[in-house]
């Protein structure tokens, strides 16, 4: 064993070289500390990398589940789009009257209302996931009956079945998505059904154009039969997507709920916290009939603040439909016929342009809704719709038939659906999910959906009769007046909810003044001083 080697540095200090394995080290030697810091930094970096990978995987999984759940919305959109063209050939093949056309088209909205009302109880009994499967099966049966229908009565039976199936699917999709989505992404993900409705409308228009060249006895049957395809994809999706964790908790299947939350939450630490919140909510919600009756009593005899919320929610849902969007979409070939297009293939090609416009502008709305706010989009939407509806009325009333009238009519109709999609189309659903207190949100939102479906059915069932009585141009003047009223309704009754907590939103309706980005405006401050 040798003696330690003595070293002398440039400052005439003497040090001992004790060797790399010696347990002693100089007090001023911080190399080990630096090694510890390096190890900590490496560990943190690895943890950060694992968290980033988990976040990416979770987002992809939730995104895929939201897409699959929204496929039922494609069924509604496809039916709306395809029927606009198929009705031309159904009229020719089955020799139905205009009133029968209106009933055939409008019955879907009425029956989807019944499906939506029944879907809540069904989803509580068999689960959200399998309610979506039931919706697909019922719609598929309806599509099969419509495809082989030899008479108008049989066609109506298939239409009724399809309406019920669509009602189930449209009701359960946003509920399922909201229940599996992490809080930070819930708003954007729950808007997916609206996107898929527009995609379905576009696909329906394209189907009309592609199959219009077939014989009149078979082309409309093929158009309707194609609507079965999304149901097949839904059946495949049911093998992939999980059940809603909230429904699993209600069934006391807590371990399964935890497993789903581990897949749908980016941070593992949040899983137990969220599971506890769901269990707490389920405990409150399982108190049974008395609480539910109390909620309905509150809705039937609301406080002033809740009354303002109900007016806002029911009103914006009703204005979404009573301004004539379903008439524009369902009867666009009839509108273009009135402007001077006679060839059916050209009529259907023009409707494809309407579908492309409607689908493109809904994507713009999804990008802007959390940036510029709900109310500015509603102003742009309702004002733009008013101008476009008025221009269509002027075109059909004063320009007669011809290329110029056709161009103006197409421009006006495309402009109307564009302004609809950028504002009141998606925003009304977002608002009704935000403005109501949690204790009454489901039932109050259902009332808004009732207004939406009733107005949709009324417009679809009466458009041709009203147009026959006051002309197509006069009908669009009427729609433009209603749209102008909706501008005033937005100004008077709809608050801005962007960036506000639920408590702040409630305060907007209780105090009847608006908070602007969490700062009180000068005028509001003066009112507060006067109250004191």
PDB file of C-alpha atoms in Angstrom, residues 173-391:
ATOM      1  CA  UNK A 173     -73.382  11.631 -28.660  1.00  0.00           C
ATOM      2  CA  UNK A 174     -72.651  14.952 -26.868  1.00  0.00           C
ATOM      3  CA  UNK A 175     -73.456  13.366 -23.478  1.00  0.00           C
ATOM      4  CA  UNK A 176     -70.998  10.530 -24.082  1.00  0.00           C
ATOM      5  CA  UNK A 177     -68.266  12.839 -25.375  1.00  0.00           C
ATOM      6  CA  UNK A 178     -68.663  15.210 -22.427  1.00  0.00           C
ATOM      7  CA  UNK A 179     -68.417  12.316 -19.972  1.00  0.00           C
ATOM      8  CA  UNK A 180     -65.208  10.833 -21.393  1.00  0.00           C
ATOM      9  CA  UNK A 181     -63.417  14.098 -22.229  1.00  0.00           C
ATOM     10  CA  UNK A 182     -60.858  15.764 -19.956  1.00  0.00           C
ATOM     11  CA  UNK A 183     -62.014  19.147 -18.708  1.00  0.00           C
ATOM     12  CA  UNK A 184     -59.508  21.176 -20.721  1.00  0.00           C
ATOM     13  CA  UNK A 185     -60.695  19.732 -24.048  1.00  0.00           C
ATOM     14  CA  UNK A 186     -64.392  19.237 -23.371  1.00  0.00           C
ATOM     15  CA  UNK A 187     -65.586  22.343 -25.217  1.00  0.00           C
ATOM     16  CA  UNK A 188     -63.896  21.618 -28.534  1.00  0.00           C
ATOM     17  CA  UNK A 189     -64.631  17.880 -28.445  1.00  0.00           C
ATOM     18  CA  UNK A 190     -68.342  18.318 -27.734  1.00  0.00           C
ATOM     19  CA  UNK A 191     -68.600  20.418 -30.893  1.00  0.00           C
ATOM     20  CA  UNK A 192     -67.701  17.373 -33.025  1.00  0.00           C
ATOM     21  CA  UNK A 193     -71.339  16.255 -33.545  1.00  0.00           C
ATOM     22  CA  UNK A 194     -72.141  19.583 -35.238  1.00  0.00           C
ATOM     23  CA  UNK A 195     -69.173  19.112 -37.586  1.00  0.00           C
ATOM     24  CA  UNK A 196     -70.336  15.602 -38.463  1.00  0.00           C
ATOM     25  CA  UNK A 197     -73.900  16.768 -39.112  1.00  0.00           C
ATOM     26  CA  UNK A 198     -72.534  19.146 -41.747  1.00  0.00           C
ATOM     27  CA  UNK A 199     -70.286  16.435 -43.156  1.00  0.00           C
ATOM     28  CA  UNK A 200     -73.345  14.184 -43.444  1.00  0.00           C
ATOM     29  CA  UNK A 201     -75.285  16.886 -45.277  1.00  0.00           C
ATOM     30  CA  UNK A 202     -72.443  17.239 -47.762  1.00  0.00           C
ATOM     31  CA  UNK A 203     -72.273  13.474 -48.290  1.00  0.00           C
ATOM     32  CA  UNK A 204     -76.037  13.436 -48.881  1.00  0.00           C
ATOM     33  CA  UNK A 205     -75.737  16.113 -51.548  1.00  0.00           C
ATOM     34  CA  UNK A 206     -72.883  14.255 -53.234  1.00  0.00           C
ATOM     35  CA  UNK A 207     -74.900  11.023 -53.164  1.00  0.00           C
ATOM     36  CA  UNK A 208     -77.800  12.799 -54.863  1.00  0.00           C
ATOM     37  CA  UNK A 209     -75.548  14.029 -57.637  1.00  0.00           C
ATOM     38  CA  UNK A 210     -73.739  10.709 -58.144  1.00  0.00           C
ATOM     39  CA  UNK A 211     -76.866   8.501 -58.329  1.00  0.00           C
ATOM     40  CA  UNK A 212     -79.235  10.918 -60.073  1.00  0.00           C
ATOM     41  CA  UNK A 213     -78.443   9.320 -63.442  1.00  0.00           C
ATOM     42  CA  UNK A 214     -80.001   5.995 -62.460  1.00  0.00           C
ATOM     43  CA  UNK A 215     -83.624   5.191 -63.412  1.00  0.00           C
ATOM     44  CA  UNK A 216     -86.211   7.153 -61.410  1.00  0.00           C
ATOM     45  CA  UNK A 217     -87.595   3.989 -59.806  1.00  0.00           C
ATOM     46  CA  UNK A 218     -84.223   2.983 -58.308  1.00  0.00           C
ATOM     47  CA  UNK A 219     -82.036   6.101 -57.927  1.00  0.00           C
ATOM     48  CA  UNK A 220     -83.727   7.459 -54.790  1.00  0.00           C
ATOM     49  CA  UNK A 221     -83.666   3.979 -53.248  1.00  0.00           C
ATOM     50  CA  UNK A 222     -79.907   3.742 -53.752  1.00  0.00           C
ATOM     51  CA  UNK A 223     -79.470   7.243 -52.293  1.00  0.00           C
ATOM     52  CA  UNK A 224     -81.335   6.223 -49.124  1.00  0.00           C
ATOM     53  CA  UNK A 225     -79.604   2.831 -48.919  1.00  0.00           C
ATOM     54  CA  UNK A 226     -76.175   4.477 -48.780  1.00  0.00           C
ATOM     55  CA  UNK A 227     -77.225   5.886 -45.393  1.00  0.00           C
ATOM     56  CA  UNK A 228     -76.803   2.376 -43.966  1.00  0.00           C
ATOM     57  CA  UNK A 229     -72.997   2.564 -44.330  1.00  0.00           C
ATOM     58  CA  UNK A 230     -72.311   4.865 -41.329  1.00  0.00           C
ATOM     59  CA  UNK A 231     -74.269   2.432 -39.156  1.00  0.00           C
ATOM     60  CA  UNK A 232     -71.813  -0.313 -40.115  1.00  0.00           C
ATOM     61  CA  UNK A 233     -68.897   1.899 -39.045  1.00  0.00           C
ATOM     62  CA  UNK A 234     -70.691   2.587 -35.763  1.00  0.00           C
ATOM     63  CA  UNK A 235     -70.926  -1.171 -35.124  1.00  0.00           C
ATOM     64  CA  UNK A 236     -67.151  -1.376 -35.630  1.00  0.00           C
ATOM     65  CA  UNK A 237     -66.623   1.616 -33.335  1.00  0.00           C
ATOM     66  CA  UNK A 238     -68.552  -0.057 -30.495  1.00  0.00           C
ATOM     67  CA  UNK A 239     -65.818  -2.694 -30.373  1.00  0.00           C
ATOM     68  CA  UNK A 240     -63.213   0.018 -29.713  1.00  0.00           C
ATOM     69  CA  UNK A 241     -64.666   2.814 -27.598  1.00  0.00           C
ATOM     70  CA  UNK A 242     -65.111   2.386 -23.818  1.00  0.00           C
ATOM     71  CA  UNK A 243     -68.256   2.874 -21.788  1.00  0.00           C
ATOM     72  CA  UNK A 244     -68.790   6.235 -20.096  1.00  0.00           C
ATOM     73  CA  UNK A 245     -67.023   6.284 -16.701  1.00  0.00           C
ATOM     74  CA  UNK A 246     -69.960   8.136 -15.162  1.00  0.00           C
ATOM     75  CA  UNK A 247     -72.418   5.425 -16.183  1.00  0.00           C
ATOM     76  CA  UNK A 248     -70.023   2.766 -14.862  1.00  0.00           C
ATOM     77  CA  UNK A 249     -69.944   4.522 -11.486  1.00  0.00           C
ATOM     78  CA  UNK A 250     -73.744   4.620 -11.444  1.00  0.00           C
ATOM     79  CA  UNK A 251     -73.657   0.833 -11.903  1.00  0.00           C
ATOM     80  CA  UNK A 252     -71.114   0.486  -9.041  1.00  0.00           C
ATOM     81  CA  UNK A 253     -68.452  -0.661 -11.517  1.00  0.00           C
ATOM     82  CA  UNK A 254     -65.850   1.653 -10.032  1.00  0.00           C
ATOM     83  CA  UNK A 255     -62.752  -0.309 -11.081  1.00  0.00           C
ATOM     84  CA  UNK A 256     -63.876  -0.241 -14.730  1.00  0.00           C
ATOM     85  CA  UNK A 257     -64.551   3.478 -14.450  1.00  0.00           C
ATOM     86  CA  UNK A 258     -61.038   4.019 -13.065  1.00  0.00           C
ATOM     87  CA  UNK A 259     -59.597   2.053 -15.986  1.00  0.00           C
ATOM     88  CA  UNK A 260     -61.424   4.282 -18.492  1.00  0.00           C
ATOM     89  CA  UNK A 261     -60.312   7.456 -16.704  1.00  0.00           C
ATOM     90  CA  UNK A 262     -56.692   6.273 -16.833  1.00  0.00           C
ATOM     91  CA  UNK A 263     -57.044   6.162 -20.626  1.00  0.00           C
ATOM     92  CA  UNK A 264     -58.824   9.501 -21.006  1.00  0.00           C
ATOM     93  CA  UNK A 265     -56.952  11.733 -18.524  1.00  0.00           C
ATOM     94  CA  UNK A 266     -53.507  13.087 -19.310  1.00  0.00           C
ATOM     95  CA  UNK A 267     -52.341  13.143 -15.676  1.00  0.00           C
ATOM     96  CA  UNK A 268     -52.641  10.028 -13.548  1.00  0.00           C
ATOM     97  CA  UNK A 269     -52.827  12.181 -10.432  1.00  0.00           C
ATOM     98  CA  UNK A 270     -56.158  13.609 -11.658  1.00  0.00           C
ATOM     99  CA  UNK A 271     -57.826  10.211 -12.045  1.00  0.00           C
ATOM    100  CA  UNK A 272     -58.666   9.581  -8.397  1.00  0.00           C
ATOM    101  CA  UNK A 273     -59.773  13.185  -7.958  1.00  0.00           C
ATOM    102  CA  UNK A 274     -62.123  12.981 -10.913  1.00  0.00           C
ATOM    103  CA  UNK A 275     -63.370   9.563  -9.867  1.00  0.00           C
ATOM    104  CA  UNK A 276     -64.224  10.972  -6.441  1.00  0.00           C
ATOM    105  CA  UNK A 277     -66.120  13.858  -8.089  1.00  0.00           C
ATOM    106  CA  UNK A 278     -68.104  11.418 -10.244  1.00  0.00           C
ATOM    107  CA  UNK A 279     -68.923   9.264  -7.220  1.00  0.00           C
ATOM    108  CA  UNK A 280     -70.068  12.346  -5.314  1.00  0.00           C
ATOM    109  CA  UNK A 281     -72.253  13.472  -8.226  1.00  0.00           C
ATOM    110  CA  UNK A 282     -73.644   9.962  -8.617  1.00  0.00           C
ATOM    111  CA  UNK A 283     -74.466   9.878  -4.928  1.00  0.00           C
ATOM    112  CA  UNK A 284     -76.405  13.142  -5.194  1.00  0.00           C
ATOM    113  CA  UNK A 285     -78.064  12.034  -8.437  1.00  0.00           C
ATOM    114  CA  UNK A 286     -79.202   8.696  -7.074  1.00  0.00           C
ATOM    115  CA  UNK A 287     -81.569  10.181  -4.542  1.00  0.00           C
ATOM    116  CA  UNK A 288     -84.393   9.230  -6.881  1.00  0.00           C
ATOM    117  CA  UNK A 289     -87.663  10.754  -7.867  1.00  0.00           C
ATOM    118  CA  UNK A 290     -88.105  13.556  -5.286  1.00  0.00           C
ATOM    119  CA  UNK A 291     -85.025  15.451  -6.460  1.00  0.00           C
ATOM    120  CA  UNK A 292     -85.996  15.075 -10.120  1.00  0.00           C
ATOM    121  CA  UNK A 293     -89.492  16.320  -9.340  1.00  0.00           C
ATOM    122  CA  UNK A 294     -87.955  19.262  -7.476  1.00  0.00           C
ATOM    123  CA  UNK A 295     -85.909  20.129 -10.562  1.00  0.00           C
ATOM    124  CA  UNK A 296     -88.997  20.131 -12.774  1.00  0.00           C
ATOM    125  CA  UNK A 297     -90.873  22.247 -10.226  1.00  0.00           C
ATOM    126  CA  UNK A 298     -87.994  24.720 -10.353  1.00  0.00           C
ATOM    127  CA  UNK A 299     -88.157  24.807 -14.161  1.00  0.00           C
ATOM    128  CA  UNK A 300     -91.932  25.284 -14.165  1.00  0.00           C
ATOM    129  CA  UNK A 301     -91.754  27.991 -11.495  1.00  0.00           C
ATOM    130  CA  UNK A 302     -88.304  29.500 -12.044  1.00  0.00           C
ATOM    131  CA  UNK A 303     -86.550  32.299 -10.236  1.00  0.00           C
ATOM    132  CA  UNK A 304     -85.974  35.507 -12.256  1.00  0.00           C
ATOM    133  CA  UNK A 305     -82.398  34.474 -13.020  1.00  0.00           C
ATOM    134  CA  UNK A 306     -83.374  30.962 -14.135  1.00  0.00           C
ATOM    135  CA  UNK A 307     -86.236  32.412 -16.180  1.00  0.00           C
ATOM    136  CA  UNK A 308     -83.724  34.578 -18.077  1.00  0.00           C
ATOM    137  CA  UNK A 309     -81.550  31.501 -18.644  1.00  0.00           C
ATOM    138  CA  UNK A 310     -84.520  29.530 -19.981  1.00  0.00           C
ATOM    139  CA  UNK A 311     -85.514  32.383 -22.284  1.00  0.00           C
ATOM    140  CA  UNK A 312     -81.953  32.583 -23.586  1.00  0.00           C
ATOM    141  CA  UNK A 313     -81.555  28.814 -24.058  1.00  0.00           C
ATOM    142  CA  UNK A 314     -84.990  28.037 -25.483  1.00  0.00           C
ATOM    143  CA  UNK A 315     -84.956  31.204 -27.578  1.00  0.00           C
ATOM    144  CA  UNK A 316     -81.574  30.712 -29.250  1.00  0.00           C
ATOM    145  CA  UNK A 317     -82.422  27.065 -30.030  1.00  0.00           C
ATOM    146  CA  UNK A 318     -85.751  28.094 -31.578  1.00  0.00           C
ATOM    147  CA  UNK A 319     -84.236  30.956 -33.600  1.00  0.00           C
ATOM    148  CA  UNK A 320     -81.640  28.536 -34.970  1.00  0.00           C
ATOM    149  CA  UNK A 321     -84.432  26.696 -36.804  1.00  0.00           C
ATOM    150  CA  UNK A 322     -87.243  29.226 -37.254  1.00  0.00           C
ATOM    151  CA  UNK A 323     -84.976  31.376 -39.440  1.00  0.00           C
ATOM    152  CA  UNK A 324     -85.354  28.686 -42.093  1.00  0.00           C
ATOM    153  CA  UNK A 325     -82.087  26.761 -42.216  1.00  0.00           C
ATOM    154  CA  UNK A 326     -83.839  23.408 -42.686  1.00  0.00           C
ATOM    155  CA  UNK A 327     -85.981  24.872 -45.469  1.00  0.00           C
ATOM    156  CA  UNK A 328     -82.813  26.107 -47.164  1.00  0.00           C
ATOM    157  CA  UNK A 329     -81.105  22.730 -46.844  1.00  0.00           C
ATOM    158  CA  UNK A 330     -84.058  20.403 -47.485  1.00  0.00           C
ATOM    159  CA  UNK A 331     -85.611  22.413 -50.314  1.00  0.00           C
ATOM    160  CA  UNK A 332     -82.569  23.972 -51.991  1.00  0.00           C
ATOM    161  CA  UNK A 333     -83.353  22.161 -55.299  1.00  0.00           C
ATOM    162  CA  UNK A 334     -86.880  23.648 -55.225  1.00  0.00           C
ATOM    163  CA  UNK A 335     -85.411  27.097 -54.532  1.00  0.00           C
ATOM    164  CA  UNK A 336     -82.997  26.798 -57.445  1.00  0.00           C
ATOM    165  CA  UNK A 337     -85.839  25.546 -59.649  1.00  0.00           C
ATOM    166  CA  UNK A 338     -87.744  28.733 -58.826  1.00  0.00           C
ATOM    167  CA  UNK A 339     -84.674  30.727 -59.912  1.00  0.00           C
ATOM    168  CA  UNK A 340     -84.598  29.014 -63.297  1.00  0.00           C
ATOM    169  CA  UNK A 341     -82.545  25.775 -63.110  1.00  0.00           C
ATOM    170  CA  UNK A 342     -84.496  23.000 -64.833  1.00  0.00           C
ATOM    171  CA  UNK A 343     -82.011  20.163 -65.351  1.00  0.00           C
ATOM    172  CA  UNK A 344     -82.010  17.858 -62.302  1.00  0.00           C
ATOM    173  CA  UNK A 345     -78.293  17.087 -62.458  1.00  0.00           C
ATOM    174  CA  UNK A 346     -77.525  20.820 -62.428  1.00  0.00           C
ATOM    175  CA  UNK A 347     -79.908  21.267 -59.502  1.00  0.00           C
ATOM    176  CA  UNK A 348     -78.100  18.624 -57.514  1.00  0.00           C
ATOM    177  CA  UNK A 349     -74.690  20.009 -58.466  1.00  0.00           C
ATOM    178  CA  UNK A 350     -75.766  23.383 -57.074  1.00  0.00           C
ATOM    179  CA  UNK A 351     -76.777  21.722 -53.799  1.00  0.00           C
ATOM    180  CA  UNK A 352     -73.282  20.224 -53.512  1.00  0.00           C
ATOM    181  CA  UNK A 353     -71.934  23.783 -53.472  1.00  0.00           C
ATOM    182  CA  UNK A 354     -74.303  24.517 -50.588  1.00  0.00           C
ATOM    183  CA  UNK A 355     -73.030  21.461 -48.682  1.00  0.00           C
ATOM    184  CA  UNK A 356     -69.369  22.339 -49.228  1.00  0.00           C
ATOM    185  CA  UNK A 357     -69.968  25.888 -47.994  1.00  0.00           C
ATOM    186  CA  UNK A 358     -71.837  24.750 -44.897  1.00  0.00           C
ATOM    187  CA  UNK A 359     -69.144  22.228 -43.961  1.00  0.00           C
ATOM    188  CA  UNK A 360     -66.217  24.607 -44.563  1.00  0.00           C
ATOM    189  CA  UNK A 361     -67.574  27.423 -42.420  1.00  0.00           C
ATOM    190  CA  UNK A 362     -68.362  25.202 -39.434  1.00  0.00           C
ATOM    191  CA  UNK A 363     -64.601  24.568 -39.203  1.00  0.00           C
ATOM    192  CA  UNK A 364     -64.018  28.325 -39.038  1.00  0.00           C
ATOM    193  CA  UNK A 365     -66.477  28.568 -36.163  1.00  0.00           C
ATOM    194  CA  UNK A 366     -64.691  25.857 -34.176  1.00  0.00           C
ATOM    195  CA  UNK A 367     -61.426  27.796 -34.463  1.00  0.00           C
ATOM    196  CA  UNK A 368     -62.934  31.182 -33.541  1.00  0.00           C
ATOM    197  CA  UNK A 369     -65.442  30.325 -30.825  1.00  0.00           C
ATOM    198  CA  UNK A 370     -62.915  30.336 -27.971  1.00  0.00           C
ATOM    199  CA  UNK A 371     -60.905  33.227 -29.413  1.00  0.00           C
ATOM    200  CA  UNK A 372     -63.403  35.935 -30.330  1.00  0.00           C
ATOM    201  CA  UNK A 373     -66.275  34.744 -28.164  1.00  0.00           C
ATOM    202  CA  UNK A 374     -69.827  33.514 -28.620  1.00  0.00           C
ATOM    203  CA  UNK A 375     -71.688  36.799 -28.913  1.00  0.00           C
ATOM    204  CA  UNK A 376     -69.576  38.368 -31.712  1.00  0.00           C
ATOM    205  CA  UNK A 377     -70.056  35.206 -33.778  1.00  0.00           C
ATOM    206  CA  UNK A 378     -73.800  35.371 -33.136  1.00  0.00           C
ATOM    207  CA  UNK A 379     -73.919  39.006 -34.289  1.00  0.00           C
ATOM    208  CA  UNK A 380     -71.991  38.237 -37.482  1.00  0.00           C
ATOM    209  CA  UNK A 381     -74.130  35.150 -38.085  1.00  0.00           C
ATOM    210  CA  UNK A 382     -77.603  36.634 -37.540  1.00  0.00           C
ATOM    211  CA  UNK A 383     -76.871  39.905 -39.366  1.00  0.00           C
ATOM    212  CA  UNK A 384     -75.291  38.045 -42.287  1.00  0.00           C
ATOM    213  CA  UNK A 385     -78.210  35.604 -42.476  1.00  0.00           C
ATOM    214  CA  UNK A 386     -80.687  38.490 -42.478  1.00  0.00           C
ATOM    215  CA  UNK A 387     -78.938  40.109 -45.449  1.00  0.00           C
ATOM    216  CA  UNK A 388     -78.643  36.823 -47.385  1.00  0.00           C
ATOM    217  CA  UNK A 389     -82.249  35.761 -46.761  1.00  0.00           C
ATOM    218  CA  UNK A 390     -83.466  39.194 -47.877  1.00  0.00           C
ATOM    219  CA  UNK A 391     -81.304  38.992 -51.014  1.00  0.00           C
TER     220      UNK A 391
END
